[in-house]
Short mmCIF file of C-alpha atoms and ligand atoms in Angstrom, two decimals:
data_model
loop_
_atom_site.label_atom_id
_atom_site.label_comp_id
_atom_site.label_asym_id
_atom_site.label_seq_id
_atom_site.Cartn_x
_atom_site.Cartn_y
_atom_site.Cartn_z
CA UNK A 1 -94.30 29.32 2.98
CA UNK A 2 -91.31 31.25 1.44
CA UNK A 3 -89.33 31.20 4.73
CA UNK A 4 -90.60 29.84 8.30
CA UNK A 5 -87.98 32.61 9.54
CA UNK A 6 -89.34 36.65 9.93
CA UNK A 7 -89.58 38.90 6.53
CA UNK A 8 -87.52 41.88 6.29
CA UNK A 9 -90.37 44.23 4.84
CA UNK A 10 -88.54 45.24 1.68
CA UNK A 11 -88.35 41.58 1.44
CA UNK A 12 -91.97 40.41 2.04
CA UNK A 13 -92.81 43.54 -0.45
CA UNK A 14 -91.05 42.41 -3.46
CA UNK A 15 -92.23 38.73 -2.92
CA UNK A 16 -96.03 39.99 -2.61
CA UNK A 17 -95.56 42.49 -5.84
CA UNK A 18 -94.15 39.55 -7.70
CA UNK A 19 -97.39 37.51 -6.55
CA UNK A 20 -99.62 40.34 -7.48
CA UNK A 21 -101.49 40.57 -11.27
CA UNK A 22 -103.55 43.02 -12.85
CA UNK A 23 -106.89 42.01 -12.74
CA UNK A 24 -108.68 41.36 -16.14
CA UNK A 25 -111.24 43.49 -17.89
CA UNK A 26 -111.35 46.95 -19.02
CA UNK A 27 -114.19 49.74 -19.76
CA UNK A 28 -114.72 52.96 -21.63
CA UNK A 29 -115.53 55.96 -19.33
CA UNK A 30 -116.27 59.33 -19.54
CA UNK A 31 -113.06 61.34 -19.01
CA UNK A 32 -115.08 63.48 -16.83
CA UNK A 33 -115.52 60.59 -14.52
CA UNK A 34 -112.34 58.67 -14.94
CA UNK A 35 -110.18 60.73 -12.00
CA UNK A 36 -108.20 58.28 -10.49
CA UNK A 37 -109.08 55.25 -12.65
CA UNK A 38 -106.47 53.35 -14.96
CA UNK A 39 -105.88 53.66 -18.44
CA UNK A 40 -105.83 50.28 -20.02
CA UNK A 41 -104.31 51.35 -23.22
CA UNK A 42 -102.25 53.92 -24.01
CA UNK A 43 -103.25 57.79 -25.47
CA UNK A 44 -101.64 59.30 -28.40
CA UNK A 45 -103.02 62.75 -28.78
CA UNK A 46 -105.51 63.16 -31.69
CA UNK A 47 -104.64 66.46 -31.99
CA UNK A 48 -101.78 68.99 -31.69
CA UNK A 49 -101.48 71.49 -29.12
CA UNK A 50 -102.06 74.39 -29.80
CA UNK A 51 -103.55 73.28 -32.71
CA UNK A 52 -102.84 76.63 -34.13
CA UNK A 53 -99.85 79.12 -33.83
CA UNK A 54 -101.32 81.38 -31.01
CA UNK A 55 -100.11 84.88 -29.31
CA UNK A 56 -98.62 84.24 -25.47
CA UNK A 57 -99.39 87.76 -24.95
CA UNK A 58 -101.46 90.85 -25.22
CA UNK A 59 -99.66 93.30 -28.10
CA UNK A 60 -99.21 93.60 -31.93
CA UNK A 61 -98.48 90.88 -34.32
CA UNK A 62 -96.47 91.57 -37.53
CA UNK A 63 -93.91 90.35 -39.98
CA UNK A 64 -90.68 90.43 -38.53
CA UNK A 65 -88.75 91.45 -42.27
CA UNK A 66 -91.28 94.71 -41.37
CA UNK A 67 -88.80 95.84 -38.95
CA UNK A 68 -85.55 96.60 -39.47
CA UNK A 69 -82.81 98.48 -38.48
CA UNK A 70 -83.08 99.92 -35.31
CA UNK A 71 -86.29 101.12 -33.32
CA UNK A 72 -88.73 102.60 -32.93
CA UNK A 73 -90.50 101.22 -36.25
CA UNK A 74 -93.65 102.10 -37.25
CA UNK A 75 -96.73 99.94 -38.63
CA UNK A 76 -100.26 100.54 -39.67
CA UNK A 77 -102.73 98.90 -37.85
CA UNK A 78 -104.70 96.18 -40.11
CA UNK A 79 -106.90 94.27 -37.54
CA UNK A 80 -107.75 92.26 -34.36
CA UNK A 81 -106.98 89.12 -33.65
CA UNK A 82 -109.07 88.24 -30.34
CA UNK A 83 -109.04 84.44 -28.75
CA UNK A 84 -111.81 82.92 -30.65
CA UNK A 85 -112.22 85.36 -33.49
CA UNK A 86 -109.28 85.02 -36.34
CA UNK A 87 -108.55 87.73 -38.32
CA UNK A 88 -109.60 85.90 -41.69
CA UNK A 89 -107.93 88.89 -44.60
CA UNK A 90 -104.42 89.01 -45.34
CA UNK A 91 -102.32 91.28 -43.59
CA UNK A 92 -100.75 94.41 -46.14
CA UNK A 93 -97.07 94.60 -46.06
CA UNK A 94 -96.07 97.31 -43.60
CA UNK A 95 -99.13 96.58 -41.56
CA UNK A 96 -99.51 95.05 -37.88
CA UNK A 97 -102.36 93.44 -35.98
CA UNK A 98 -103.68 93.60 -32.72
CA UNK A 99 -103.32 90.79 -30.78
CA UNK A 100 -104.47 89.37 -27.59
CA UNK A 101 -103.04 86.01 -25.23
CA UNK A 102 -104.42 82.80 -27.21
CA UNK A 103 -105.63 84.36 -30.07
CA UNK A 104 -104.43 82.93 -33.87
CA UNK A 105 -101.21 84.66 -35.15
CA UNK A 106 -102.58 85.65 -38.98
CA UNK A 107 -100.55 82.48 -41.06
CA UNK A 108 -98.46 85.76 -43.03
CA UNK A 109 -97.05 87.42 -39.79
CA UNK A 110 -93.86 85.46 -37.52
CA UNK A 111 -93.61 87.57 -34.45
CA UNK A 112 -95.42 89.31 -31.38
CA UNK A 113 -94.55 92.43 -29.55
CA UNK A 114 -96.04 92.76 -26.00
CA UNK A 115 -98.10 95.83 -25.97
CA UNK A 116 -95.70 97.66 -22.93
CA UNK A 117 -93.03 98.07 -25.45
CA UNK A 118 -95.52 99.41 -28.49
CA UNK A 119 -97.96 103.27 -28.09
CA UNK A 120 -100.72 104.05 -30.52
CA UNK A 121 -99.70 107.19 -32.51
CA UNK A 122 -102.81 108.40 -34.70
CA UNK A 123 -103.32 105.38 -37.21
CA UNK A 124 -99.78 103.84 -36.61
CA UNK A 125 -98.17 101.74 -33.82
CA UNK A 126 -94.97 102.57 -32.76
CA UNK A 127 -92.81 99.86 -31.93
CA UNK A 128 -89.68 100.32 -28.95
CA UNK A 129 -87.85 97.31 -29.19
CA UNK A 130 -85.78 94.97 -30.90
CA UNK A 131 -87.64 91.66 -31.99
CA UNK A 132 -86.78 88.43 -32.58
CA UNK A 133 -89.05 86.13 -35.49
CA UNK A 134 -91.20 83.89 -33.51
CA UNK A 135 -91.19 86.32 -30.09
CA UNK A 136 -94.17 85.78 -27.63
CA UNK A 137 -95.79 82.89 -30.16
CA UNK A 138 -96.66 79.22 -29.05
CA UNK A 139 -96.01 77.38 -32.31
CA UNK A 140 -98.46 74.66 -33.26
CA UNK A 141 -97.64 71.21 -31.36
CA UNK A 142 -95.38 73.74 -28.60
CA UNK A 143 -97.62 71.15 -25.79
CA UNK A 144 -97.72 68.10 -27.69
CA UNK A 145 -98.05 67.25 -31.37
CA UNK A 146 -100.27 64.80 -32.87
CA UNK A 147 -99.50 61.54 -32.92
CA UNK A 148 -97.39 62.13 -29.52
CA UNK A 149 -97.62 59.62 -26.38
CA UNK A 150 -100.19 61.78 -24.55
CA UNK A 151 -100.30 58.94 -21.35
CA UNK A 152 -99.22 55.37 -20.54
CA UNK A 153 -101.51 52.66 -20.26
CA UNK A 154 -100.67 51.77 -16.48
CA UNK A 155 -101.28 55.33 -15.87
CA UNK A 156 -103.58 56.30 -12.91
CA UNK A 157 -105.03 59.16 -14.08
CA UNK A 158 -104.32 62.26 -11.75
CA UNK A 159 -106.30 65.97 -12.05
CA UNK A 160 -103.50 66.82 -14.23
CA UNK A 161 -103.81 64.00 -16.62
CA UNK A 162 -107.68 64.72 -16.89
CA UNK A 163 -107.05 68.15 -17.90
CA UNK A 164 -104.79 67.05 -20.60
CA UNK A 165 -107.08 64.85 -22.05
CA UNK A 166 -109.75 67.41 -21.94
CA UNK A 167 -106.84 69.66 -23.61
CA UNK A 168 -107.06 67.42 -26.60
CA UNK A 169 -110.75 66.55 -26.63
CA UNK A 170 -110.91 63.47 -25.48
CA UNK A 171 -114.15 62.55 -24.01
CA UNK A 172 -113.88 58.59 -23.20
CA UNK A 173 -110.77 56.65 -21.94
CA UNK A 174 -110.46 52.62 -21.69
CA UNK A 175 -109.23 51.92 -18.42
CA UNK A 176 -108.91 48.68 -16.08
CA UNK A 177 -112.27 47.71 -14.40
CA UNK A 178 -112.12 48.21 -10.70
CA UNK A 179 -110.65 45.20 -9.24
CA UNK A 180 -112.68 43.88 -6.01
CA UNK A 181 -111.63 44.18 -2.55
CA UNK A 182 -113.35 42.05 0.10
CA UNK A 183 -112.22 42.69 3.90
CA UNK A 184 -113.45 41.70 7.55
CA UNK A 185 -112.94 42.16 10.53
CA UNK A 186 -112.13 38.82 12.97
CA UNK A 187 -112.60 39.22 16.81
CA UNK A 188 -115.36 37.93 19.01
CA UNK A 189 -115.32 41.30 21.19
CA UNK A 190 -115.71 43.92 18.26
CA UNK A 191 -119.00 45.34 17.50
CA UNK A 192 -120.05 48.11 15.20
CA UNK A 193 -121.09 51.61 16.65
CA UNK A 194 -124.73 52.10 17.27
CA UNK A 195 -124.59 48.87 19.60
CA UNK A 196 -124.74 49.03 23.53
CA UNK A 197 -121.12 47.31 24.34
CA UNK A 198 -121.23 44.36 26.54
CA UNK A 199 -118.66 43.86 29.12
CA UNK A 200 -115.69 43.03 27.39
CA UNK A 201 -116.47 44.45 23.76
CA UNK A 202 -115.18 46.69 21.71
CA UNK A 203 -115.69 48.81 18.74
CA UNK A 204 -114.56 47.88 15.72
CA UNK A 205 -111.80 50.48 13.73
CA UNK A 206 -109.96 48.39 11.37
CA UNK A 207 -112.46 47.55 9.13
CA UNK A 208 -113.44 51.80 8.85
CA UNK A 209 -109.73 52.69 8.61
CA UNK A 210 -109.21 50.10 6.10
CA UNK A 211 -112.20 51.05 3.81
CA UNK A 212 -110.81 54.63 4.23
CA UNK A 213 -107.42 53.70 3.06
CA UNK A 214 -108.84 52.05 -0.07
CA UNK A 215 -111.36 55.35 -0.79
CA UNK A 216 -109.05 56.93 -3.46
CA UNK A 217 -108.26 54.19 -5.45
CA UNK A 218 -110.16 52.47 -7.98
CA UNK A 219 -111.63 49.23 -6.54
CA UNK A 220 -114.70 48.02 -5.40
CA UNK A 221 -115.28 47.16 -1.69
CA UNK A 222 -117.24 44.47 -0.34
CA UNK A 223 -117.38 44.55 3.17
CA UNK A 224 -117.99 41.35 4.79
CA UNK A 225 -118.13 42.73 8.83
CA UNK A 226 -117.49 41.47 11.63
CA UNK A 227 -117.18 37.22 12.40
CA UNK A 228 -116.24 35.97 15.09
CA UNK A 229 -113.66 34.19 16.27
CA UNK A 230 -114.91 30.62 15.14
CA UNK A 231 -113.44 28.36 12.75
CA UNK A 232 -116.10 27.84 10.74
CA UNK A 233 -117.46 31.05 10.25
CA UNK A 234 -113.83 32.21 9.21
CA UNK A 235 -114.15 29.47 6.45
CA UNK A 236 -117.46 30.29 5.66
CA UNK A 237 -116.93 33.78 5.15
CA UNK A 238 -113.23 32.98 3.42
CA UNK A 239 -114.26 30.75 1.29
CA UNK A 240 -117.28 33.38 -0.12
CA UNK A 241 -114.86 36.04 -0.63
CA UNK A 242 -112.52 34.26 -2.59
CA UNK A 243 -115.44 33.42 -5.06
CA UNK A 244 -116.09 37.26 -4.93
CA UNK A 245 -112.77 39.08 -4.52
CA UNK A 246 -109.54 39.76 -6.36
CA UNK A 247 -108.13 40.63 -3.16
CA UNK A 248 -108.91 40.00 0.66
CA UNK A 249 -108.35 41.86 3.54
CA UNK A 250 -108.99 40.47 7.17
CA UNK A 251 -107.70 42.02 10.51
CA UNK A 252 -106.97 40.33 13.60
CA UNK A 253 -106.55 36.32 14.05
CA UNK A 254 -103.02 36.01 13.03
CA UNK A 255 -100.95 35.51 15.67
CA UNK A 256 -100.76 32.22 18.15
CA UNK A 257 -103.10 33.12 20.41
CA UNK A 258 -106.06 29.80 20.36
CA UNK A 259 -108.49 32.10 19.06
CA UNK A 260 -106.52 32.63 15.44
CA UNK A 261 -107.90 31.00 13.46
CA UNK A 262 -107.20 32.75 10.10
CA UNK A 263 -104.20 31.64 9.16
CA UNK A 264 -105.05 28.06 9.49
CA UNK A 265 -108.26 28.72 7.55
CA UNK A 266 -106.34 30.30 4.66
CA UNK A 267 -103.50 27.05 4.50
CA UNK A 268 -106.62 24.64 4.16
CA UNK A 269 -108.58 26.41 1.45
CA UNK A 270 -104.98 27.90 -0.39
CA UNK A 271 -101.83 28.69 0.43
CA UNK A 272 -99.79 30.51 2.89
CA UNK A 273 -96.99 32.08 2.18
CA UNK A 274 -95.56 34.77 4.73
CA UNK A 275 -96.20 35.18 8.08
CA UNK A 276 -94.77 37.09 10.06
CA UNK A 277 -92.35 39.91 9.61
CA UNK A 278 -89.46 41.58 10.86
CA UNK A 279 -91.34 45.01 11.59
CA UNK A 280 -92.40 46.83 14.73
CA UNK A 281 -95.52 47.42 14.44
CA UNK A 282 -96.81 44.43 12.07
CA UNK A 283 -95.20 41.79 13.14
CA UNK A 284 -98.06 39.07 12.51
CA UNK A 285 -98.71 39.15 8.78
CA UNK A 286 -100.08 36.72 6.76
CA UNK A 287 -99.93 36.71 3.08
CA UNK A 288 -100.62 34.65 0.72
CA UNK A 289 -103.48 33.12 -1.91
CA UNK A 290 -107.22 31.57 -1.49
CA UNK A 291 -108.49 29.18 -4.49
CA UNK A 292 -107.98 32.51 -6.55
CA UNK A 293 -107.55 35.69 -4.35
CA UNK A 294 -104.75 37.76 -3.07
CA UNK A 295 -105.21 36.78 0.84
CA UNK A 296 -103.65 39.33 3.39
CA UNK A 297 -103.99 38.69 7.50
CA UNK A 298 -103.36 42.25 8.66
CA UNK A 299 -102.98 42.42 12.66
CA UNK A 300 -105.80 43.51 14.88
CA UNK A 301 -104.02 45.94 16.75
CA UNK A 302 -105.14 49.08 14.88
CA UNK A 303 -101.76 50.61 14.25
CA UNK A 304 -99.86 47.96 12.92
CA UNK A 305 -103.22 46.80 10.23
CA UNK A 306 -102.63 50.86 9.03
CA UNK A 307 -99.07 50.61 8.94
CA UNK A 308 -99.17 47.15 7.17
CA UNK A 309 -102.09 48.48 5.08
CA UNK A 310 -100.13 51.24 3.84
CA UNK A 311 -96.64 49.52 3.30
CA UNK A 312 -97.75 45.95 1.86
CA UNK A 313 -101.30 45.53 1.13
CA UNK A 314 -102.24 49.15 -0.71
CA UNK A 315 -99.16 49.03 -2.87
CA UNK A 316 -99.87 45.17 -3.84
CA UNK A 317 -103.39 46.65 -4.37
CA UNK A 318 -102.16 49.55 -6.94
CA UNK A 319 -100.47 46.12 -8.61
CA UNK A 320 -103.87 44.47 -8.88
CA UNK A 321 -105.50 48.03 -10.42
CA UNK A 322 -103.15 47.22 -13.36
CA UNK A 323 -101.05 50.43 -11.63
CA UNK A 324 -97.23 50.47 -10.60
CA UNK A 325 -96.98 51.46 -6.95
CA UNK A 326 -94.34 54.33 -6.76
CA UNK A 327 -91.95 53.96 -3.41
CA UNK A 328 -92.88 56.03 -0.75
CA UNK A 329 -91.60 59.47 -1.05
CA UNK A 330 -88.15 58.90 1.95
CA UNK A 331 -87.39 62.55 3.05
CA UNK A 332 -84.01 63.55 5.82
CA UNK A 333 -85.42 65.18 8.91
CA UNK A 334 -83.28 65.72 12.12
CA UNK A 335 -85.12 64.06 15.21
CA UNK A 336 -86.27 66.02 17.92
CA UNK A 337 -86.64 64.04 21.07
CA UNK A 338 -84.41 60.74 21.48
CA UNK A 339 -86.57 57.64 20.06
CA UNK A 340 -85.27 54.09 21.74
CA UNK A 341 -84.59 51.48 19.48
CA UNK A 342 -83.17 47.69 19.72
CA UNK A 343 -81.52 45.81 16.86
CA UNK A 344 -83.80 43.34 15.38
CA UNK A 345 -86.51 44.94 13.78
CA UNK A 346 -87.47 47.63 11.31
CA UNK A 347 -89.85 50.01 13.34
CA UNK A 348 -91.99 52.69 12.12
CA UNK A 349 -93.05 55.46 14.46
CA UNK A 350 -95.71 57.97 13.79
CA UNK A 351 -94.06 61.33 13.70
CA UNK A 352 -94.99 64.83 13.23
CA UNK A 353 -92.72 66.44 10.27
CA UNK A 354 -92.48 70.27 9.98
CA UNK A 355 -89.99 72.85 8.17
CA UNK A 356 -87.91 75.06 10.14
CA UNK A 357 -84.96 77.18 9.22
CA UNK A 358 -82.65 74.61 9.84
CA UNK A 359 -84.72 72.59 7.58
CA UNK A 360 -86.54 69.27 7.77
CA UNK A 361 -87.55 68.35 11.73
CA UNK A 362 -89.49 65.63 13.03
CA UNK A 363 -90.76 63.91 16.40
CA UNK A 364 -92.29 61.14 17.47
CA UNK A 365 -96.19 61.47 18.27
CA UNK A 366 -95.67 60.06 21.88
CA UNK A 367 -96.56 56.43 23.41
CA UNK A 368 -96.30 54.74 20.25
CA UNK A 369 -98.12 51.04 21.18
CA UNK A 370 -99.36 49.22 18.52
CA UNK A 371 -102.98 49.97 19.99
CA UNK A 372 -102.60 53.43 20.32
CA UNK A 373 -104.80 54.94 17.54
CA UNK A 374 -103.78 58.53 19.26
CA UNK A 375 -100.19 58.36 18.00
CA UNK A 376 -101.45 59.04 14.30
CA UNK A 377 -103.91 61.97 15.91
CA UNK A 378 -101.42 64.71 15.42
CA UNK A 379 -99.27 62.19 12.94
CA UNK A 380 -98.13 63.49 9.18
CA UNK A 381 -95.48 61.11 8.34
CA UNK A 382 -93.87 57.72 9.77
CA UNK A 383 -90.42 57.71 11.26
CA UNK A 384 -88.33 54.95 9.55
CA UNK A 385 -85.76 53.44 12.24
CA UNK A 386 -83.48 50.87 10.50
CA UNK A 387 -83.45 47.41 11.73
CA UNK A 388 -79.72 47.04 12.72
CA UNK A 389 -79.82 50.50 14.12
CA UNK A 390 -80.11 51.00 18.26
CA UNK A 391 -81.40 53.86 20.21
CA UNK A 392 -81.66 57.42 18.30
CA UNK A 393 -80.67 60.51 19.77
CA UNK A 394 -81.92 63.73 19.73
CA UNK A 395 -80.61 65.77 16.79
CA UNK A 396 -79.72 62.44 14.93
CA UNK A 397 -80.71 62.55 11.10
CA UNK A 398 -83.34 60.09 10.56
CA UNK A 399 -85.51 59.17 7.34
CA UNK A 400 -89.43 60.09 7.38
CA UNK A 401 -92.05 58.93 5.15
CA UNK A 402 -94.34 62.11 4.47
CA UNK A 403 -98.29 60.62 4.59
CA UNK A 404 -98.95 62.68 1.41
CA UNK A 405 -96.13 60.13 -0.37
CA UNK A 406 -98.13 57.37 0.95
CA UNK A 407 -101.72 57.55 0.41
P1 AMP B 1 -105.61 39.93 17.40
O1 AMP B 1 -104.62 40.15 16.31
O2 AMP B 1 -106.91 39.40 16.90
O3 AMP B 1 -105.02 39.13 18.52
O4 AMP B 1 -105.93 41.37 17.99
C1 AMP B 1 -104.92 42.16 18.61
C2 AMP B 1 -105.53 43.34 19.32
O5 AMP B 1 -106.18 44.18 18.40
C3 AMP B 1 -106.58 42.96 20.34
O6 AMP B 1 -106.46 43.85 21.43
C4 AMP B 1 -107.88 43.19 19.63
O7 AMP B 1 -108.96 43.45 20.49
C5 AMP B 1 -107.55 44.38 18.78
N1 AMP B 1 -108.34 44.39 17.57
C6 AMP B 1 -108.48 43.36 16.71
N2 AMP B 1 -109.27 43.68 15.69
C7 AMP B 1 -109.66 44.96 15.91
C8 AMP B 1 -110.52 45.85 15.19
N3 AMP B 1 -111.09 45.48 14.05
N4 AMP B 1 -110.68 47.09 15.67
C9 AMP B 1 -110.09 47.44 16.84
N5 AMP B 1 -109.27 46.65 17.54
C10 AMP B 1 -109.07 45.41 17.10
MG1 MG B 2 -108.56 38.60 17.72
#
């Protein structure tokens, strides 16, 4: 184990990122369905954008030595230029074209004139303005030129970055094949909905929250239930997603109560090495490697598997997508309501984060025990209380992670 002693989590982060690899393999995809995927090779673009210099507005094209002196000028009209249709003749010297947004700028003329500062006069178009050579025109290449870094292997592709490949007509990317996540549940009083409980049973949310969490990014998931809390079956079950998985996830089973079994399971068949960590909630973690797979032991209490989930296993995760995790997104928000706080551990409270005129405020989201699935109900960010730091009061300015940052 790296250190029998508690984690800081900035700690026990960079120790699991280090661990973490890209999984091998890579496919071709449609672009169309590559949203979210990872490219496993970088783009240049084939192509520049525009590929042609085009009008950026609705007026009159012409040749900018046309127009000297001081306006008005005055220039025959030669033709129309509309967005798909080129005017294809040569434009006469003294002569101007119609133009409209995205339409080719005829190769002989330098210069647009939005049409509010231009008025049709018989057969001529009077021009009111001053222009400058290359006014209102997107040169060819203005977006990218050809041959340009388009996107960075690594890249997970966003809506933005499938538009832009679209932009260049690209219809297939090579990106990472979706690494596969296995995860379970451990507890011998869960059950799934649908089933009567028994006395003493309860329904299962970790594995559903978990399988939520992992939605939007580019894995596979291989849900392995519920087992109970028996030493073999843990083994079993282990030892079957490590053949299967690039990463497991398990819940519950990681602390020292007798029926934890997890941990134990995970130093006989690999190798443990972190457990537990200096957070509140989270403290029971286990990290660390089967024969082959990435092995975390998230907590069964349901808020401290999402709030490990989202601060250790999902970025480790992005890691294993062939991905960088970004930091969360850390905003300044002035507390509203005192939060208590002793030294010793890094906690993170669900808080509600809104903008007022004084600017960024935030509160906590009531009783916030580690079983308390309520406290993320009307929850849009986590309140980050240091570890050194002691009771918070009202007004005090405190750092918030925004959800959207984190997910
Ligand atoms: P454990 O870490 O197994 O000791 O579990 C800690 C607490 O979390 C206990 O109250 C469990 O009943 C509860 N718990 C464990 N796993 C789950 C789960 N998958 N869904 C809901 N609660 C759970
Ligand atoms: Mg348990």
């Amino acid at each position: 184990m790296l250190n029998e002693s508690r984690l800081d989590l900035d700690q026990a982060l960079d120790a699991i990122l280090a661990d973490a690899r890209p999984a091998s393999g890579e496919e071709r995809v449609a672009v169309a369905a590559a949203l979210g995927r990872v490219l496993a090779r970088s783009i240049d673009a084939p192509v520049s954008l525009p590929p042609f210099a085009a009008s950026a507005m609705d007026g009159y094209a012409l040749r900018r030595g046309d127009v000297d002196g001081e306006p008005p000028y005055r220039l025959r009209l030669a033709g129309t230029s509309y967005a798909g249709h080129p005017v294809d003749a040569p434009t006469p010297p003294g002569s101007c074209v119609r133009i409209f947004t995205g339409a080719p700028v005829p190769a002989d003329l330098d210069t647009v004139v939005i049409q509010e500062n231009c008025a049709v006069e018989g057969d001529r178009i009077r021009i009111d303005v001053r222009v400058a050579a290359g006014d209102n025109i997107r040169p060819v290449g203005h977006d990218i030129a050809a041959g340009q870094r388009l996107l960075d292997r690594g890249r997970r592709l966003n809506a933005f970055d499938v538009g832009w490949l679209a932009a260049c007509g690209i219809a297939h990317v090579d990106v990472h094949t979706r690494p596969v996540v296995g995860l379970f549940s451990t507890g011998d009083e869960l059950i799934d909905a649908g089933t009567a409980p028994r006395p003493g049973q309860i329904f299962d949310s970790n594995r559903r929250t978990l399988i939520s969490l992992l939605a939007p990014l580019p894995v596979a998931v291989k849900d392995y239930g519920i087992v109970p809390d028996r030493r073999e079956r843990i083994r079993d079950v282990l030892e079957q997603a490590d053949a299967e998985c690039d990463v497991v996830l398990t819940t519950g089973g990681v602390s020292v109560g007798d029926a934890d079994w997890v941990k134990d399971v995970v130093s006989e068949i690999g190798r443990l090495r972190i457990w537990k960590l200096n957070i509140k909630p989270g403290k029971p973690l286990a990290y660390g490697r089967l024969s082959r797979a990435a092995f975390f032991g998230l907590p069964g209490n349901p808020v401290s598997t999402i709030v490990t989930a989202l601060m250790l296993a999902l970025p480790a995760i992005e890691r294993v997508c062939g991905t960088e995790p970004s930091p969360p997104l850390t905003v300044p928000a002035t507390l509203r309501g005192a939060i208590r706080h002793q030294p010793g551990r890094e906690e993170f409270q669900r808080g509600r984060l809104s903008a007022g005129d004084d600017g960024l405020q935030v509160a906590a989201t009531g009783d916030q025990s580690s079983n308390r699935l309520a406290s993320f109900a009307d929850a849009n960010c986590l309140i980050r209380i240091p570890k050194d730091c002691g009771d918070v009061a009202d007004g005090s300015r405190v750092r918030v992670l925004p959800f959207r940052g984190l997910i």
